GROMACS .gro file of C-alpha atoms in nm:
model
  375
    1MET     CA    1   1.063  -1.366  -1.405
    2ALA     CA    2   1.273  -1.324  -1.093
    3PRO     CA    3   1.330  -0.976  -0.954
    4SER     CA    4   1.597  -0.787  -1.143
    5ARG     CA    5   1.791  -0.480  -1.040
    6MET     CA    6   2.001  -0.241  -1.241
    7ASP     CA    7   2.357  -0.149  -1.151
    8PRO     CA    8   2.369   0.115  -0.872
    9GLN     CA    9   2.566   0.348  -1.096
   10ASP     CA   10   2.320   0.337  -1.387
   11ASP     CA   11   2.199   0.682  -1.486
   12TYR     CA   12   1.857   0.766  -1.619
   13ASP     CA   13   1.814   1.007  -1.906
   14VAL     CA   14   1.500   1.158  -1.760
   15PRO     CA   15   1.419   1.531  -1.765
   16GLU     CA   16   1.355   1.716  -1.442
   17PRO     CA   17   1.003   1.610  -1.337
   18LYS     CA   18   0.724   1.864  -1.357
   19VAL     CA   19   0.547   1.726  -1.049
   20VAL     CA   20   0.619   1.499  -0.756
   21TYR     CA   21   0.567   1.128  -0.819
   22ASP     CA   22   0.295   1.103  -0.554
   23ILE     CA   23   0.142   1.419  -0.409
   24ASN     CA   24   0.080   1.242  -0.077
   25VAL     CA   25   0.447   1.164  -0.014
   26PRO     CA   26   0.749   1.388   0.061
   27TYR     CA   27   1.048   1.295  -0.153
   28LYS     CA   28   1.299   1.546  -0.023
   29ALA     CA   29   1.390   1.733   0.293
   30SER     CA   30   1.255   2.086   0.325
   31SER     CA   31   1.403   2.398   0.479
   32ASP     CA   32   1.510   2.413   0.843
   33GLU     CA   33   1.234   2.665   0.909
   34TYR     CA   34   0.969   2.434   0.766
   35GLN     CA   35   1.112   2.141   0.962
   36ARG     CA   36   1.087   2.334   1.288
   37ARG     CA   37   0.729   2.431   1.213
   38ILE     CA   38   0.609   2.078   1.140
   39GLU     CA   39   0.789   1.940   1.445
   40GLU     CA   40   0.598   2.187   1.661
   41ARG     CA   41   0.268   2.082   1.502
   42THR     CA   42   0.298   1.706   1.546
   43GLU     CA   43   0.243   1.471   1.837
   44PHE     CA   44   0.491   1.226   1.680
   45PRO     CA   45   0.805   1.419   1.574
   46SER     CA   46   1.015   1.101   1.553
   47TYR     CA   47   0.779   0.980   1.277
   48LEU     CA   48   0.846   1.276   1.049
   49PRO     CA   49   1.025   1.181   0.725
   50HIS     CA   50   1.400   1.142   0.755
   51TRP     CA   51   1.651   1.106   0.471
   52GLU     CA   52   1.935   0.882   0.586
   53GLN     CA   53   2.231   0.889   0.349
   54GLY     CA   54   2.448   0.587   0.277
   55GLN     CA   55   2.178   0.319   0.290
   56TRP     CA   56   2.172   0.062   0.010
   57PHE     CA   57   1.955  -0.250  -0.005
   58GLU     CA   58   2.002  -0.560  -0.215
   59ASP     CA   59   1.737  -0.799  -0.345
   60PHE     CA   60   1.501  -0.973  -0.112
   61PRO     CA   61   1.566  -1.347  -0.149
   62ILE     CA   62   1.267  -1.572  -0.214
   63PHE     CA   63   1.134  -1.692   0.121
   64ASP     CA   64   0.887  -1.954   0.240
   65TYR     CA   65   0.561  -1.817   0.370
   66GLU     CA   66   0.263  -1.955   0.561
   67ASP     CA   67  -0.031  -1.722   0.609
   68PRO     CA   68  -0.126  -1.680   0.978
   69ALA     CA   69  -0.493  -1.668   0.874
   70LEU     CA   70  -0.471  -2.040   0.791
   71ARG     CA   71  -0.416  -2.112   1.163
   72ALA     CA   72  -0.711  -1.902   1.281
   73ASP     CA   73  -1.025  -2.020   1.455
   74PRO     CA   74  -1.304  -1.913   1.214
   75LYS     CA   75  -1.519  -1.803   1.511
   76LYS     CA   76  -1.242  -1.564   1.625
   77PRO     CA   77  -1.299  -1.601   2.002
   78ASN     CA   78  -0.961  -1.448   2.091
   79LEU     CA   79  -1.012  -1.135   1.882
   80PHE     CA   80  -1.377  -1.073   1.965
   81SER     CA   81  -1.371  -1.052   2.342
   82ALA     CA   82  -1.670  -0.921   2.536
   83ASP     CA   83  -1.556  -0.557   2.522
   84VAL     CA   84  -1.496  -0.551   2.145
   85SER     CA   85  -1.757  -0.411   1.908
   86ALA     CA   86  -1.762  -0.457   1.530
   87GLN     CA   87  -1.937  -0.242   1.273
   88PRO     CA   88  -1.939  -0.307   0.897
   89VAL     CA   89  -1.826  -0.027   0.667
   90THR     CA   90  -2.032  -0.170   0.381
   91PRO     CA   91  -2.230  -0.496   0.368
   92ARG     CA   92  -1.953  -0.667   0.168
   93MET     CA   93  -1.628  -0.513   0.287
   94GLY     CA   94  -1.461  -0.336   0.573
   95THR     CA   95  -1.506  -0.376   0.949
   96ILE     CA   96  -1.454  -0.113   1.220
   97LEU     CA   97  -1.334  -0.262   1.548
   98THR     CA   98  -1.353  -0.073   1.876
   99GLY     CA   99  -1.210  -0.212   2.198
  100VAL     CA  100  -0.918  -0.404   2.043
  101LYS     CA  101  -0.574  -0.309   2.174
  102LEU     CA  102  -0.320  -0.416   1.914
  103GLU     CA  103  -0.030  -0.404   2.158
  104THR     CA  104  -0.190  -0.673   2.376
  105LEU     CA  105  -0.301  -0.926   2.111
  106SER     CA  106  -0.202  -1.288   2.157
  107GLN     CA  107  -0.072  -1.495   1.866
  108ALA     CA  108  -0.413  -1.660   1.834
  109ALA     CA  109  -0.581  -1.319   1.819
  110LYS     CA  110  -0.334  -1.204   1.551
  111ASP     CA  111  -0.419  -1.514   1.347
  112GLU     CA  112  -0.787  -1.428   1.376
  113LEU     CA  113  -0.721  -1.065   1.283
  114ALA     CA  114  -0.542  -1.188   0.970
  115LEU     CA  115  -0.843  -1.403   0.881
  116LEU     CA  116  -1.083  -1.112   0.936
  117ILE     CA  117  -0.871  -0.895   0.705
  118CYS     CA  118  -0.879  -1.166   0.438
  119GLU     CA  119  -1.256  -1.203   0.469
  120ARG     CA  120  -1.350  -0.835   0.498
  121LYS     CA  121  -1.065  -0.688   0.288
  122PHE     CA  122  -0.980  -0.420   0.546
  123VAL     CA  123  -1.020  -0.359   0.917
  124VAL     CA  124  -1.028  -0.019   1.089
  125LEU     CA  125  -0.908  -0.024   1.449
  126ARG     CA  126  -1.008   0.283   1.648
  127GLU     CA  127  -0.841   0.424   1.961
  128GLN     CA  128  -0.492   0.281   1.909
  129LEU     CA  129  -0.296   0.547   2.099
  130GLY     CA  130  -0.108   0.284   2.301
  131PHE     CA  131   0.004   0.100   1.989
  132LEU     CA  132   0.103   0.420   1.809
  133HIS     CA  133   0.316   0.520   2.108
  134SER     CA  134   0.472   0.173   2.139
  135GLY     CA  135   0.758   0.278   1.910
  136PRO     CA  136   0.892   0.174   1.569
  137GLN     CA  137   1.058  -0.150   1.679
  138PHE     CA  138   0.747  -0.282   1.852
  139GLN     CA  139   0.536  -0.189   1.550
  140LYS     CA  140   0.780  -0.363   1.315
  141ASP     CA  141   0.780  -0.674   1.534
  142PHE     CA  142   0.400  -0.674   1.531
  143MET     CA  143   0.375  -0.651   1.152
  144SER     CA  144   0.654  -0.905   1.103
  145TYR     CA  145   0.411  -1.162   1.241
  146PHE     CA  146   0.214  -1.125   0.916
  147GLY     CA  147   0.509  -1.141   0.674
  148LYS     CA  148   0.853  -1.006   0.584
  149LEU     CA  149   0.862  -0.627   0.597
  150SER     CA  150   0.938  -0.436   0.278
  151ARG     CA  151   1.182  -0.144   0.276
  152GLN     CA  152   1.140   0.200   0.128
  153PRO     CA  153   1.333   0.240  -0.199
  154VAL     CA  154   1.285   0.620  -0.199
  155THR     CA  155   1.119   0.895   0.009
  156GLY     CA  156   1.164   0.983   0.373
  157ALA     CA  157   1.144   0.711   0.637
  158ILE     CA  158   1.193   0.695   1.014
  159LYS     CA  159   1.555   0.729   1.121
  160ASP     CA  160   1.713   0.381   1.145
  161HIS     CA  161   1.386   0.219   1.035
  162PRO     CA  162   1.368   0.212   0.652
  163GLU     CA  163   1.070  -0.026   0.665
  164PHE     CA  164   0.848   0.272   0.748
  165HIS     CA  165   0.690   0.461   0.460
  166ILE     CA  166   0.596   0.809   0.584
  167ILE     CA  167   0.304   0.996   0.430
  168HIS     CA  168   0.308   1.357   0.538
  169ARG     CA  169   0.129   1.668   0.411
  170ASP     CA  170   0.144   1.987   0.615
  171GLY     CA  171   0.130   2.322   0.440
  172ASN     CA  172   0.263   2.193   0.107
  173GLU     CA  173   0.040   2.422  -0.096
  174GLU     CA  174   0.309   2.510  -0.351
  175ASP     CA  175   0.364   2.143  -0.435
  176ILE     CA  176  -0.009   2.088  -0.469
  177ALA     CA  177  -0.057   2.395  -0.690
  178ARG     CA  178   0.229   2.280  -0.914
  179PHE     CA  179   0.080   1.931  -0.926
  180PHE     CA  180  -0.258   2.058  -1.047
  181LYS     CA  181  -0.098   2.257  -1.327
  182HIS     CA  182  -0.032   1.922  -1.494
  183LYS     CA  183  -0.274   1.677  -1.331
  184MET     CA  184  -0.651   1.669  -1.289
  185SER     CA  185  -0.673   1.445  -0.982
  186THR     CA  186  -0.457   1.330  -0.692
  187THR     CA  187  -0.609   0.982  -0.693
  188ILE     CA  188  -0.405   0.688  -0.817
  189TRP     CA  189  -0.548   0.340  -0.764
  190HIS     CA  190  -0.268   0.106  -0.663
  191HIS     CA  191  -0.151  -0.199  -0.477
  192ASP     CA  192   0.138  -0.120  -0.245
  193VAL     CA  193   0.481  -0.236  -0.366
  194SER     CA  194   0.339  -0.474  -0.628
  195TYR     CA  195   0.675  -0.480  -0.809
  196GLU     CA  196   0.830  -0.711  -0.548
  197ARG     CA  197   0.847  -1.082  -0.634
  198GLN     CA  198   0.652  -1.148  -0.314
  199PRO     CA  199   0.439  -0.834  -0.281
  200PRO     CA  200   0.284  -0.731   0.049
  201GLY     CA  201  -0.027  -0.921   0.149
  202TYR     CA  202  -0.095  -0.734   0.473
  203VAL     CA  203  -0.049  -0.358   0.497
  204MET     CA  204  -0.086  -0.134   0.802
  205LEU     CA  205  -0.156   0.239   0.798
  206GLY     CA  206  -0.118   0.420   1.130
  207ILE     CA  207  -0.278   0.764   1.146
  208LEU     CA  208  -0.075   1.009   1.351
  209ALA     CA  209  -0.258   1.326   1.247
  210CYS     CA  210  -0.544   1.393   1.009
  211PRO     CA  211  -0.790   1.662   0.903
  212ASP     CA  212  -1.126   1.665   1.077
  213ILE     CA  213  -1.284   1.634   0.733
  214GLY     CA  214  -1.124   1.499   0.416
  215GLY     CA  215  -0.810   1.304   0.340
  216ASP     CA  216  -0.998   0.974   0.329
  217THR     CA  217  -0.859   0.653   0.182
  218VAL     CA  218  -1.082   0.481  -0.074
  219VAL     CA  219  -1.062   0.103  -0.112
  220ALA     CA  220  -1.186  -0.111  -0.403
  221ASP     CA  221  -1.269  -0.481  -0.372
  222MET     CA  222  -1.093  -0.648  -0.664
  223THR     CA  223  -1.257  -0.985  -0.598
  224MET     CA  224  -1.598  -0.829  -0.657
  225ALA     CA  225  -1.463  -0.645  -0.961
  226TYR     CA  226  -1.353  -0.980  -1.103
  227LYS     CA  227  -1.692  -1.140  -1.031
  228ARG     CA  228  -1.871  -0.864  -1.223
  229LEU     CA  229  -1.690  -0.954  -1.547
  230SER     CA  230  -1.839  -1.197  -1.797
  231PRO     CA  231  -1.706  -1.556  -1.795
  232LEU     CA  232  -1.548  -1.501  -2.138
  233PHE     CA  233  -1.363  -1.190  -2.021
  234GLN     CA  234  -1.261  -1.364  -1.700
  235GLY     CA  235  -1.122  -1.652  -1.902
  236MET     CA  236  -0.912  -1.416  -2.111
  237ILE     CA  237  -0.754  -1.222  -1.826
  238ASP     CA  238  -0.705  -1.542  -1.622
  239GLN     CA  239  -0.428  -1.625  -1.869
  240LEU     CA  240  -0.252  -1.288  -1.867
  241LYS     CA  241   0.063  -1.184  -1.684
  242ALA     CA  242   0.200  -0.833  -1.639
  243VAL     CA  243   0.541  -0.690  -1.558
  244HIS     CA  244   0.531  -0.480  -1.241
  245THR     CA  245   0.828  -0.248  -1.203
  246SER     CA  246   0.970   0.018  -0.974
  247ARG     CA  247   1.179   0.163  -1.260
  248HIS     CA  248   0.958   0.468  -1.310
  249LEU     CA  249   0.958   0.545  -0.938
  250ILE     CA  250   1.337   0.513  -0.917
  251ALA     CA  251   1.393   0.710  -1.239
  252HIS     CA  252   1.168   0.992  -1.121
  253THR     CA  253   1.348   1.014  -0.789
  254LYS     CA  254   1.693   1.010  -0.951
  255ALA     CA  255   1.585   1.277  -1.199
  256SER     CA  256   1.474   1.486  -0.902
  257LYS     CA  257   1.823   1.432  -0.753
  258GLN     CA  258   1.674   1.277  -0.442
  259LEU     CA  259   1.762   0.980  -0.223
  260VAL     CA  260   1.745   0.629  -0.373
  261ARG     CA  261   1.814   0.324  -0.157
  262CYS     CA  262   1.807   0.040  -0.411
  263ASN     CA  263   1.795  -0.047  -0.778
  264PRO     CA  264   1.470  -0.108  -0.965
  265VAL     CA  265   1.284  -0.436  -0.939
  266ASP     CA  266   1.089  -0.604  -1.220
  267SER     CA  267   0.855  -0.894  -1.142
  268VAL     CA  268   0.602  -1.081  -1.352
  269HIS     CA  269   0.265  -1.138  -1.183
  270PRO     CA  270  -0.066  -1.285  -1.297
  271VAL     CA  271  -0.333  -1.030  -1.385
  272VAL     CA  272  -0.572  -1.249  -1.185
  273ARG     CA  273  -0.440  -1.401  -0.863
  274VAL     CA  274  -0.597  -1.659  -0.632
  275HIS     CA  275  -0.608  -1.585  -0.260
  276PRO     CA  276  -0.431  -1.855  -0.054
  277VAL     CA  277  -0.678  -1.827   0.237
  278THR     CA  278  -1.020  -1.757   0.084
  279GLY     CA  279  -0.965  -1.908  -0.262
  280GLU     CA  280  -1.114  -1.595  -0.420
  281LYS     CA  281  -0.993  -1.467  -0.755
  282ALA     CA  282  -0.894  -1.101  -0.768
  283ILE     CA  283  -0.773  -0.865  -1.040
  284PHE     CA  284  -0.410  -0.787  -0.961
  285TYR     CA  285  -0.334  -0.485  -1.175
  286ASN     CA  286  -0.303  -0.118  -1.085
  287MET     CA  287  -0.234   0.230  -1.218
  288GLU     CA  288   0.115   0.270  -1.073
  289PHE     CA  289   0.355  -0.020  -1.122
  290PRO     CA  290   0.249  -0.244  -1.417
  291ASP     CA  291   0.449  -0.168  -1.730
  292GLU     CA  292   0.373  -0.440  -1.983
  293VAL     CA  293   0.118  -0.715  -2.038
  294ILE     CA  294   0.300  -1.021  -2.167
  295GLY     CA  295   0.162  -1.166  -2.489
  296LEU     CA  296  -0.053  -0.866  -2.584
  297LYS     CA  297   0.048  -0.602  -2.832
  298ASP     CA  298   0.078  -0.253  -2.690
  299GLN     CA  299  -0.252  -0.131  -2.832
  300GLU     CA  300  -0.434  -0.443  -2.710
  301ALA     CA  301  -0.291  -0.410  -2.361
  302GLU     CA  302  -0.379  -0.042  -2.348
  303VAL     CA  303  -0.743  -0.109  -2.436
  304VAL     CA  304  -0.789  -0.403  -2.197
  305MET     CA  305  -0.615  -0.246  -1.899
  306LYS     CA  306  -0.775   0.094  -1.949
  307PHE     CA  307  -1.110  -0.082  -1.946
  308LEU     CA  308  -1.026  -0.257  -1.618
  309MET     CA  309  -0.901   0.058  -1.446
  310ASP     CA  310  -1.195   0.268  -1.569
  311PHE     CA  311  -1.422  -0.008  -1.439
  312VAL     CA  312  -1.257   0.019  -1.096
  313ARG     CA  313  -1.279   0.400  -1.093
  314ASN     CA  314  -1.650   0.385  -1.164
  315GLY     CA  315  -1.728   0.085  -0.944
  316HIS     CA  316  -1.867   0.272  -0.645
  317ASP     CA  317  -2.076  -0.031  -0.550
  318PHE     CA  318  -1.762  -0.231  -0.474
  319GLN     CA  319  -1.570   0.052  -0.309
  320ALA     CA  320  -1.559   0.177   0.049
  321ARG     CA  321  -1.438   0.505   0.191
  322VAL     CA  322  -1.226   0.494   0.508
  323HIS     CA  323  -1.281   0.806   0.714
  324TRP     CA  324  -0.974   0.865   0.925
  325GLU     CA  325  -0.989   0.946   1.292
  326LYS     CA  326  -0.682   1.042   1.489
  327HIS     CA  327  -0.501   0.746   1.649
  328SER     CA  328  -0.671   0.492   1.424
  329VAL     CA  329  -0.497   0.205   1.248
  330VAL     CA  330  -0.613   0.042   0.926
  331MET     CA  331  -0.496  -0.300   0.808
  332PHE     CA  332  -0.591  -0.419   0.462
  333ASP     CA  333  -0.543  -0.713   0.230
  334ASN     CA  334  -0.318  -0.582  -0.045
  335ARG     CA  335  -0.381  -0.894  -0.254
  336THR     CA  336  -0.751  -0.831  -0.309
  337THR     CA  337  -0.788  -0.453  -0.289
  338LEU     CA  338  -0.679  -0.139  -0.465
  339HIS     CA  339  -0.670   0.187  -0.272
  340THR     CA  340  -0.607   0.556  -0.322
  341GLY     CA  341  -0.558   0.854  -0.097
  342THR     CA  342  -0.745   1.179  -0.151
  343VAL     CA  343  -0.603   1.530  -0.118
  344ASP     CA  344  -0.927   1.725  -0.074
  345TYR     CA  345  -0.839   1.925   0.237
  346ASP     CA  346  -0.653   2.246   0.323
  347THR     CA  347  -0.301   2.141   0.423
  348THR     CA  348  -0.234   2.481   0.581
  349VAL     CA  349  -0.496   2.415   0.849
  350GLN     CA  350  -0.439   2.052   0.948
  351ALA     CA  351  -0.172   1.799   0.861
  352ARG     CA  352  -0.222   1.449   0.726
  353HIS     CA  353   0.050   1.231   0.876
  354LEU     CA  354   0.060   0.853   0.877
  355PHE     CA  355   0.300   0.563   0.848
  356ARG     CA  356   0.280   0.247   0.643
  357LEU     CA  357   0.427  -0.094   0.717
  358ALA     CA  358   0.390  -0.359   0.448
  359ALA     CA  359   0.431  -0.732   0.518
  360MET     CA  360   0.533  -0.930   0.209
  361THR     CA  361   0.369  -1.270   0.172
  362GLU     CA  362   0.348  -1.538  -0.098
  363VAL     CA  363   0.444  -1.526  -0.464
  364PRO     CA  364   0.111  -1.442  -0.635
  365ILE     CA  365  -0.077  -1.757  -0.733
  366SER     CA  366  -0.217  -1.763  -1.086
  367VAL     CA  367  -0.544  -1.932  -1.178
  368ALA     CA  368  -0.353  -2.204  -1.365
  369ASP     CA  369  -0.119  -2.267  -1.071
  370SER     CA  370  -0.414  -2.278  -0.832
  371GLU     CA  371  -0.581  -2.545  -1.043
  372LYS     CA  372  -0.259  -2.750  -1.043
  373ILE     CA  373  -0.241  -2.725  -0.663
  374ARG     CA  374  -0.602  -2.846  -0.629
  375ARG     CA  375  -0.526  -3.151  -0.842
   0.00000   0.00000   0.00000
């Protein structure tokens, strides 16, 4: 199914929401007094969320894509220079790099970084103050090397740069208290922007401010999750496809009478996708955007997908916890991981402020399509 959008004037008969859609994200501008306070508390005031009226985005057309990791030297000599150190986060996933300066990487080094992300699922780059101060346009140009940048359909972005998704929590205790009146946890395991026809493959998170303790991002390896399933169960979900949609996100934002920049998108993706670089199979389903499993009755889909998501929640032996340090950057493979933020810190003491840039890549490859390509 190609992406579909509803008419811009369509209304949604949705009651006023009880809670924000995502507790980590600001969906509306706050008071002038609050704005002044957070500007005084941040090193990066130009990266605070901005609501720019009058923006409207149409569909992304289908585009050709070649993964830069396919050009990389497997030994990665351009990325791993003599002054670069690498430390694994867990034996199977995640690498912390120290000594890399993103703003100075050559094209060959970027190719090798892409390959490392594909192999290790995510890479943490410490001490990236120079890159974080390089400005929005430089950062967009950098991430555009890895794919076409997505745009924010809702929420605050950087002024004149709607490709930036701003995550900001600073003294929002009332929102959090209201959230916990109706919810038991702030965690929501998701792929970023999976509703696009060509969802992001590479995602960057740049940490601008963070608590000394808490506010970690937890990442799950969906290739390992797939491998843990029995061959019979694998064979069943290999055949399934699900509708991923931004309709609920858009409806919630409209019901909250907040800024919307585009119409909803519906896309059909395989529940198991094949990675174009590593050839690994990964579960491509999450707790945020999938709306329907094609070919299964509602009760069947509910049982199967609840099983998969409960399996991910409990799969601590294929998860990793990213501890944020100020001026760090994380890049992860959105095709083979799920992730969730955690709100386990006092937002009145320290802010959690970061940006996200998401580079869209290939149309997800199903197991059946992968087998056809190999023939």
